[in-house]
Short mmCIF file of C-alpha atoms in Angstrom, two decimals:
data_model
loop_
_atom_site.label_atom_id
_atom_site.label_comp_id
_atom_site.label_asym_id
_atom_site.label_seq_id
_atom_site.Cartn_x
_atom_site.Cartn_y
_atom_site.Cartn_z
CA UNK A 1042 86.72 86.07 83.34
CA UNK A 1043 90.43 86.43 82.65
CA UNK A 1044 89.75 89.13 80.04
CA UNK A 1045 87.61 91.11 82.47
CA UNK A 1046 90.23 90.77 85.17
CA UNK A 1047 93.04 91.90 82.91
CA UNK A 1048 91.03 94.86 81.62
CA UNK A 1049 90.37 96.03 85.15
CA UNK A 1050 94.03 95.63 86.00
CA UNK A 1051 95.14 97.62 82.97
CA UNK A 1052 92.66 100.40 83.58
CA UNK A 1053 93.36 100.47 87.31
CA UNK A 1054 97.06 100.68 86.64
CA UNK A 1055 96.52 103.75 84.56
CA UNK A 1056 93.93 105.18 86.75
CA UNK A 1057 95.83 104.88 89.87
CA UNK A 1058 97.35 108.10 89.01
CA UNK A 1059 95.21 110.95 89.57
CA UNK A 1060 93.30 113.96 88.77
CA UNK A 1061 91.29 115.72 86.26
CA UNK A 1062 92.60 114.48 82.99
CA UNK A 1063 95.96 114.73 81.44
CA UNK A 1064 98.66 113.62 79.16
CA UNK A 1065 100.75 114.55 76.22
CA UNK A 1066 101.50 112.80 72.97
CA UNK A 1067 105.15 113.48 72.34
CA UNK A 1068 107.79 114.44 74.89
CA UNK A 1069 108.93 117.44 72.90
CA UNK A 1070 105.57 118.62 71.58
CA UNK A 1071 102.63 118.31 73.92
CA UNK A 1072 99.12 118.70 72.61
CA UNK A 1073 97.26 121.89 73.40
CA UNK A 1074 94.66 121.73 76.14
CA UNK A 1075 91.47 120.02 75.08
CA UNK A 1076 88.37 122.07 74.58
CA UNK A 1077 85.95 119.37 75.70
CA UNK A 1078 83.55 120.70 78.35
CA UNK A 1079 84.28 119.77 81.95
CA UNK A 1080 82.35 116.82 83.30
CA UNK A 1081 79.64 117.36 85.91
CA UNK A 1082 81.59 115.28 88.44
CA UNK A 1083 84.74 117.31 87.87
CA UNK A 1084 82.89 120.56 88.47
CA UNK A 1085 81.39 119.06 91.62
CA UNK A 1086 84.87 118.10 92.84
CA UNK A 1087 86.19 121.62 92.23
CA UNK A 1088 83.24 123.14 94.04
CA UNK A 1089 84.00 120.92 97.02
CA UNK A 1090 87.78 121.39 97.06
CA UNK A 1091 87.92 125.12 96.25
CA UNK A 1092 84.60 126.36 97.65
CA UNK A 1093 83.37 127.51 94.23
CA UNK A 1094 79.94 127.64 92.65
CA UNK A 1095 79.45 125.62 89.46
CA UNK A 1096 79.70 128.74 87.29
CA UNK A 1097 82.86 129.84 89.14
CA UNK A 1098 84.40 126.39 88.63
CA UNK A 1099 83.61 126.52 84.91
CA UNK A 1100 85.11 130.01 84.65
CA UNK A 1101 88.24 128.99 86.50
CA UNK A 1102 88.86 125.94 84.32
CA UNK A 1103 88.44 128.06 81.19
CA UNK A 1104 90.79 130.73 82.56
CA UNK A 1105 93.39 128.14 83.53
CA UNK A 1106 93.36 126.63 80.03
CA UNK A 1107 93.89 130.12 78.61
CA UNK A 1108 96.73 130.84 81.07
CA UNK A 1109 98.43 127.54 80.29
CA UNK A 1110 98.37 128.33 76.57
CA UNK A 1111 99.57 131.93 77.09
CA UNK A 1112 102.44 131.10 79.45
CA UNK A 1113 105.07 129.95 76.91
CA UNK A 1114 104.13 132.78 74.54
CA UNK A 1115 104.52 135.37 77.30
CA UNK A 1116 107.90 133.95 78.22
CA UNK A 1117 109.07 134.32 74.63
CA UNK A 1118 107.69 137.87 74.33
CA UNK A 1119 109.41 139.06 77.52
CA UNK A 1120 112.75 137.57 76.52
CA UNK A 1121 115.67 138.41 78.83
CA UNK A 1122 113.40 140.65 80.92
CA UNK A 1123 111.16 137.71 81.89
CA UNK A 1124 110.85 137.44 85.66
CA UNK A 1125 108.46 134.51 85.96
CA UNK A 1126 104.70 133.96 85.75
CA UNK A 1127 101.82 132.58 87.79
CA UNK A 1128 98.04 132.19 87.65
CA UNK A 1129 96.06 134.52 89.91
CA UNK A 1130 92.92 132.67 91.03
CA UNK A 1131 91.32 135.93 92.25
CA UNK A 1132 91.48 137.66 88.88
CA UNK A 1133 91.47 134.44 86.81
CA UNK A 1134 94.38 135.83 84.81
CA UNK A 1135 98.01 134.98 84.19
CA UNK A 1136 100.48 137.40 85.82
CA UNK A 1137 103.79 137.89 84.02
CA UNK A 1138 106.70 139.52 85.84
CA UNK A 1139 109.26 141.60 83.93
CA UNK A 1140 112.29 143.61 85.00
CA UNK A 1141 112.90 147.31 84.36
CA UNK A 1142 114.71 146.27 81.18
CA UNK A 1143 111.39 145.43 79.52
CA UNK A 1144 110.54 148.10 76.95
CA UNK A 1145 107.17 149.80 76.74
CA UNK A 1146 106.42 147.88 73.55
CA UNK A 1147 107.11 144.52 75.23
CA UNK A 1148 104.84 145.44 78.13
CA UNK A 1149 102.09 146.46 75.75
CA UNK A 1150 102.40 143.28 73.71
CA UNK A 1151 102.01 141.28 76.91
CA UNK A 1152 98.97 143.27 78.02
CA UNK A 1153 97.41 142.85 74.59
CA UNK A 1154 97.35 139.07 75.17
CA UNK A 1155 95.27 139.59 78.31
CA UNK A 1156 97.91 138.98 80.98
CA UNK A 1157 98.66 141.18 83.99
CA UNK A 1158 102.18 142.67 83.91
CA UNK A 1159 104.18 143.24 87.10
CA UNK A 1160 107.62 144.83 87.42
CA UNK A 1161 110.16 142.95 89.55
CA UNK A 1162 113.78 143.47 90.55
CA UNK A 1163 115.25 140.15 89.43
CA UNK A 1164 114.88 138.26 86.16
CA UNK A 1165 113.99 134.58 86.11
CA UNK A 1166 117.50 133.88 84.83
CA UNK A 1167 119.03 135.63 87.86
CA UNK A 1168 116.77 133.82 90.31
CA UNK A 1169 117.40 130.45 88.68
CA UNK A 1170 121.15 131.09 88.88
CA UNK A 1171 120.79 131.87 92.59
CA UNK A 1172 118.86 128.63 93.13
CA UNK A 1173 121.53 126.68 91.24
CA UNK A 1174 124.11 128.06 93.69
CA UNK A 1175 121.93 126.96 96.62
CA UNK A 1176 121.64 123.51 95.00
CA UNK A 1177 125.40 123.12 95.37
CA UNK A 1178 125.21 123.56 99.15
CA UNK A 1179 124.83 120.59 101.49
CA UNK A 1180 121.53 121.04 103.31
CA UNK A 1181 120.77 119.64 106.77
CA UNK A 1182 117.70 117.41 107.12
CA UNK A 1183 115.69 120.21 108.72
CA UNK A 1184 115.90 122.21 105.49
CA UNK A 1185 113.02 120.68 103.57
CA UNK A 1186 113.15 122.28 100.11
CA UNK A 1187 113.82 125.43 98.10
CA UNK A 1188 112.45 126.97 94.91
CA UNK A 1189 112.30 130.20 92.93
CA UNK A 1190 109.19 132.25 93.72
CA UNK A 1191 108.80 134.96 91.05
CA UNK A 1192 106.05 136.72 93.01
CA UNK A 1193 108.40 137.07 96.00
CA UNK A 1194 111.41 137.83 93.79
CA UNK A 1195 113.59 135.39 95.70
CA UNK A 1196 114.57 131.81 96.39
CA UNK A 1197 112.16 130.55 99.05
CA UNK A 1198 113.70 128.05 101.49
CA UNK A 1199 111.43 125.87 103.62
CA UNK A 1200 112.76 124.87 107.05
CA UNK A 1201 111.12 122.81 109.79
CA UNK A 1202 109.72 125.31 112.29
CA UNK A 1203 110.96 123.51 115.40
CA UNK A 1204 114.51 123.31 114.00
CA UNK A 1205 114.80 126.78 112.45
CA UNK A 1206 117.14 128.10 115.14
CA UNK A 1207 119.52 125.11 115.00
CA UNK A 1208 123.11 125.97 114.20
CA UNK A 1209 123.32 123.77 111.09
CA UNK A 1210 120.17 125.37 109.66
CA UNK A 1211 121.43 128.88 110.37
CA UNK A 1212 124.79 128.11 108.75
CA UNK A 1213 123.03 126.82 105.64
CA UNK A 1214 120.82 129.91 105.45
CA UNK A 1215 123.82 132.21 105.84
CA UNK A 1216 125.52 130.50 102.89
CA UNK A 1217 122.29 130.57 100.86
CA UNK A 1218 121.92 134.34 101.37
CA UNK A 1219 125.34 134.79 99.82
CA UNK A 1220 124.01 133.01 96.71
CA UNK A 1221 121.25 135.56 96.08
CA UNK A 1222 117.93 136.88 97.40
CA UNK A 1223 116.44 134.42 99.92
CA UNK A 1224 113.14 134.21 101.81
CA UNK A 1225 112.74 131.69 104.65
CA UNK A 1226 109.43 129.87 105.08
CA UNK A 1227 108.76 127.72 108.16
CA UNK A 1228 106.86 124.44 107.73
CA UNK A 1229 105.55 121.83 110.14
CA UNK A 1230 107.40 118.71 108.96
CA UNK A 1231 110.23 117.42 106.81
CA UNK A 1232 109.47 115.96 103.38
CA UNK A 1233 109.49 112.20 102.82
CA UNK A 1234 108.75 109.81 99.98
CA UNK A 1235 105.38 108.06 99.93
CA UNK A 1236 106.04 104.38 99.25
CA UNK A 1237 104.32 101.91 101.57
CA UNK A 1238 104.61 98.34 102.81
CA UNK A 1239 102.46 95.72 101.13
CA UNK A 1240 98.76 96.10 101.87
CA UNK A 1241 95.59 95.26 100.00
CA UNK A 1242 94.59 97.71 97.31
CA UNK A 1243 94.57 98.49 93.67
CA UNK A 1244 98.06 99.56 92.53
CA UNK A 1245 101.30 97.76 91.81
CA UNK A 1246 103.79 95.95 94.00
CA UNK A 1247 107.51 95.39 93.84
CA UNK A 1248 109.18 93.46 96.63
CA UNK A 1249 107.43 94.54 99.84
CA UNK A 1250 106.67 98.02 98.49
CA UNK A 1251 103.35 99.31 97.18
CA UNK A 1252 103.22 102.34 94.90
CA UNK A 1253 100.78 103.84 92.40
CA UNK A 1254 100.96 103.83 88.63
CA UNK A 1255 101.50 107.15 86.96
CA UNK A 1256 100.59 107.70 83.32
CA UNK A 1257 100.49 105.18 80.52
CA UNK A 1258 103.11 105.43 77.82
CA UNK A 1259 103.30 103.26 74.73
CA UNK A 1260 104.83 100.03 76.00
CA UNK A 1261 104.35 100.64 79.71
CA UNK A 1262 103.78 103.25 82.39
CA UNK A 1263 105.78 105.88 84.28
CA UNK A 1264 106.05 106.12 88.05
CA UNK A 1265 108.36 107.27 90.86
CA UNK A 1266 112.00 106.23 90.86
CA UNK A 1267 112.16 105.53 94.59
CA UNK A 1268 109.61 102.73 94.12
CA UNK A 1269 112.02 100.30 92.44
CA UNK A 1270 115.44 99.69 90.89
CA UNK A 1271 116.08 98.72 87.24
CA UNK A 1272 115.09 95.10 86.43
CA UNK A 1273 112.92 94.76 89.57
CA UNK A 1274 109.74 92.76 88.86
CA UNK A 1275 106.36 94.53 89.09
CA UNK A 1276 103.04 92.90 89.99
CA UNK A 1277 99.59 94.38 89.53
CA UNK A 1278 96.67 94.89 91.88
CA UNK A 1279 95.75 91.22 91.48
CA UNK A 1280 99.38 90.11 92.05
CA UNK A 1281 99.79 88.94 88.47
CA UNK A 1282 103.10 89.74 86.76
CA UNK A 1283 103.08 93.02 84.79
CA UNK A 1284 106.69 93.70 83.75
CA UNK A 1285 109.96 95.13 85.08
CA UNK A 1286 111.48 98.49 85.86
CA UNK A 1287 113.27 99.42 82.63
CA UNK A 1288 114.81 102.60 84.00
CA UNK A 1289 114.85 104.28 87.40
CA UNK A 1290 116.55 107.31 88.96
CA UNK A 1291 116.52 108.36 92.64
CA UNK A 1292 117.70 110.58 94.28
CA UNK A 1293 118.69 113.59 92.12
CA UNK A 1294 115.60 112.64 90.09
CA UNK A 1295 112.54 110.65 91.09
CA UNK A 1296 111.25 108.91 87.98
CA UNK A 1297 111.06 105.46 86.47
CA UNK A 1298 109.24 103.49 83.81
CA UNK A 1299 107.93 99.93 83.71
CA UNK A 1300 107.26 97.83 80.62
CA UNK A 1301 103.83 96.22 80.34
CA UNK A 1302 103.18 92.71 79.03
CA UNK A 1303 101.81 89.32 80.10
CA UNK A 1304 98.21 90.15 79.21
CA UNK A 1305 98.34 93.74 80.44
CA UNK A 1306 98.05 96.76 78.15
CA UNK A 1307 98.00 100.54 78.46
CA UNK A 1308 95.05 102.91 78.25
CA UNK A 1309 94.99 106.75 78.39
CA UNK A 1310 92.87 107.00 81.53
CA UNK A 1311 93.19 108.30 85.09
CA UNK A 1312 91.09 106.85 87.90
CA UNK A 1313 88.65 109.20 89.62
CA UNK A 1314 87.96 106.76 92.47
CA UNK A 1315 84.26 107.63 92.46
CA UNK A 1316 84.96 111.24 93.45
CA UNK A 1317 84.98 112.26 89.81
CA UNK A 1318 84.53 110.31 86.60
CA UNK A 1319 87.53 108.42 85.22
CA UNK A 1320 89.39 110.86 83.00
CA UNK A 1321 90.87 110.58 79.53
CA UNK A 1322 94.40 111.91 79.07
CA UNK A 1323 94.79 114.37 76.19
CA UNK A 1324 98.10 116.26 76.57
CA UNK A 1325 100.89 117.43 78.86
CA UNK A 1326 100.99 121.23 78.74
CA UNK A 1327 102.62 122.56 81.91
CA UNK A 1328 100.22 124.22 84.37
CA UNK A 1329 101.70 127.48 85.76
CA UNK A 1330 101.81 128.24 89.50
CA UNK A 1331 98.41 129.15 90.88
CA UNK A 1332 96.39 126.80 88.69
CA UNK A 1333 94.30 123.98 90.13
CA UNK A 1334 95.61 120.44 90.00
CA UNK A 1335 94.41 117.02 91.17
CA UNK A 1336 96.14 113.81 92.19
CA UNK A 1337 95.05 110.17 92.18
CA UNK A 1338 96.75 107.48 94.22
CA UNK A 1339 96.08 104.02 95.56
CA UNK A 1340 95.93 105.05 99.23
CA UNK A 1341 94.20 108.42 99.52
CA UNK A 1342 92.55 108.28 96.07
CA UNK A 1343 91.47 111.62 94.54
CA UNK A 1344 92.43 115.01 95.99
CA UNK A 1345 92.86 118.48 94.53
CA UNK A 1346 94.72 121.70 95.31
CA UNK A 1347 96.91 124.26 93.56
CA UNK A 1348 100.36 124.40 91.95
CA UNK A 1349 102.60 126.27 94.41
CA UNK A 1350 106.01 126.29 92.70
CA UNK A 1351 107.98 124.88 89.79
CA UNK A 1352 111.58 123.63 89.76
CA UNK A 1353 111.85 123.02 93.50
CA UNK A 1354 114.71 121.11 95.10
CA UNK A 1355 113.44 118.75 97.84
CA UNK A 1356 115.83 117.51 100.52
CA UNK A 1357 114.72 113.94 101.31
CA UNK A 1358 116.63 111.82 103.82
CA UNK A 1359 117.94 109.73 100.89
CA UNK A 1360 119.30 112.84 99.12
CA UNK A 1361 118.15 115.92 97.24
CA UNK A 1362 115.80 115.61 94.25
CA UNK A 1363 115.74 118.48 91.75
CA UNK A 1364 113.18 120.09 89.41
CA UNK A 1365 110.09 118.93 91.28
CA UNK A 1366 106.77 120.78 91.28
CA UNK A 1367 105.25 121.72 94.64
CA UNK A 1368 101.50 121.53 95.27
CA UNK A 1369 99.01 122.05 98.10
CA UNK A 1370 97.51 118.60 97.42
CA UNK A 1371 97.71 116.04 100.23
CA UNK A 1372 99.07 112.50 99.84
CA UNK A 1373 99.84 109.45 101.98
CA UNK A 1374 102.14 106.39 101.92
CA UNK A 1375 101.35 104.22 98.90
CA UNK A 1376 100.45 107.21 96.68
CA UNK A 1377 104.03 107.44 95.35
CA UNK A 1378 104.20 107.33 91.56
CA UNK A 1379 100.54 108.27 91.12
CA UNK A 1380 99.41 110.86 88.64
CA UNK A 1381 99.03 114.61 88.91
CA UNK A 1382 96.71 116.14 86.33
CA UNK A 1383 95.38 119.62 85.56
CA UNK A 1384 92.34 119.92 83.33
CA UNK A 1385 92.96 117.20 80.78
CA UNK A 1386 96.72 117.68 80.82
CA UNK A 1387 99.11 115.24 82.53
CA UNK A 1388 101.52 117.01 84.86
CA UNK A 1389 103.66 114.40 86.60
CA UNK A 1390 104.08 111.50 89.04
CA UNK A 1391 103.87 111.79 92.82
CA UNK A 1392 107.26 111.94 94.53
CA UNK A 1393 106.81 112.81 98.23
CA UNK A 1394 105.46 115.31 100.70
CA UNK A 1395 104.58 116.02 104.30
CA UNK A 1396 101.31 115.78 106.23
CA UNK A 1397 98.34 113.61 105.29
CA UNK A 1398 94.82 113.86 103.91
CA UNK A 1399 93.23 114.27 107.33
CA UNK A 1400 95.22 117.24 108.62
CA UNK A 1401 96.51 118.53 105.27
CA UNK A 1402 100.00 118.96 103.85
CA UNK A 1403 101.97 119.51 100.66
CA UNK A 1404 103.13 117.13 97.93
CA UNK A 1405 105.72 117.25 95.14
CA UNK A 1406 105.67 115.59 91.73
CA UNK A 1407 108.26 114.86 89.05
CA UNK A 1408 107.14 116.59 85.82
CA UNK A 1409 105.91 114.18 83.14
CA UNK A 1410 107.64 115.79 80.16
CA UNK A 1411 111.07 115.38 81.76
CA UNK A 1412 110.41 111.66 82.21
CA UNK A 1413 109.24 111.24 78.62
CA UNK A 1414 112.29 113.04 77.28
CA UNK A 1415 114.70 111.17 79.54
CA UNK A 1416 113.61 107.72 78.36
CA UNK A 1417 112.38 108.59 74.86
CA UNK A 1418 108.81 107.58 75.73
CA UNK A 1419 105.52 108.67 74.14
CA UNK A 1420 102.57 109.41 76.37
CA UNK A 1421 99.44 107.38 75.59
CA UNK A 1422 96.69 109.92 74.90
CA UNK A 1423 93.05 109.74 73.92
#
């Protein structure tokens, strides 16, 4: 009985995270996307969440794997002229932006790989420098987040719609426009983290906070930093002792890792919560903007959407967190720390968001490879 209980706890801990299937072996060298065919339940989930037929879902998954593999190669080919890249779900192709400095030969090399090439005014380096200048500004609470959008050729700043005309918001935007090209986007709510008070469920507990386990690493698991401080004790779904926070950072970052012992162990699995089959984790290649992504958490379970932006700064009430990835996936309190996965590739752990899974919203995650590199961890993969 104890063995069965511990096995469920270990698997649940891993599974609490999320999505399709994910992971990566080494922090510095993620495995390439797996070529295993998509499961029937995964295709069913994509049909439901994206309104696709089965054949369209299969085609999209194949195209996204191709785009994910091409993205770093395209970046290297474009060099200093690189303006950013994103996956176009309508054409099922990767779009690569380049400045006027890109030679005809560079453009042709990019096209030969099968990507769409678009000319833009600003390079990715210029846009990232503009965002870094915005990062140094003190943002009011009604400014939710900001990120580089290569398709818009600017730094996109999200502000709460009802507060957009406030003086402090307008002063911030005036200073931001001096930093570089800026586009203002109005949203319904401010961002917040997604920890929750203690309730029944399947994840882990620390103090009176419930969060969700991210991905297994050798020796433990990764999760959100706002869920616990270093040395804090962690208890599993059954309230048995699991381990302690070995490292944690929040704000500025939002990541942490917990050691696993006392009869618990790690497995390279993500829980599908009955919506899709439980998924094996096989790598951690970064999914470009526009690709589909799914999340698993202990409150709202399994939900899918798209990657909206990389390297976004999110202005939580506790302070700004940098280098997050923005998605159209919903989440709710208690989902913090849970996994984001694209295909069979781990993407990151849930940080925060706005909205809920009834009315919709947006959610951010801390990229997995940054966490692995920060703590010298190795992702547990199948």
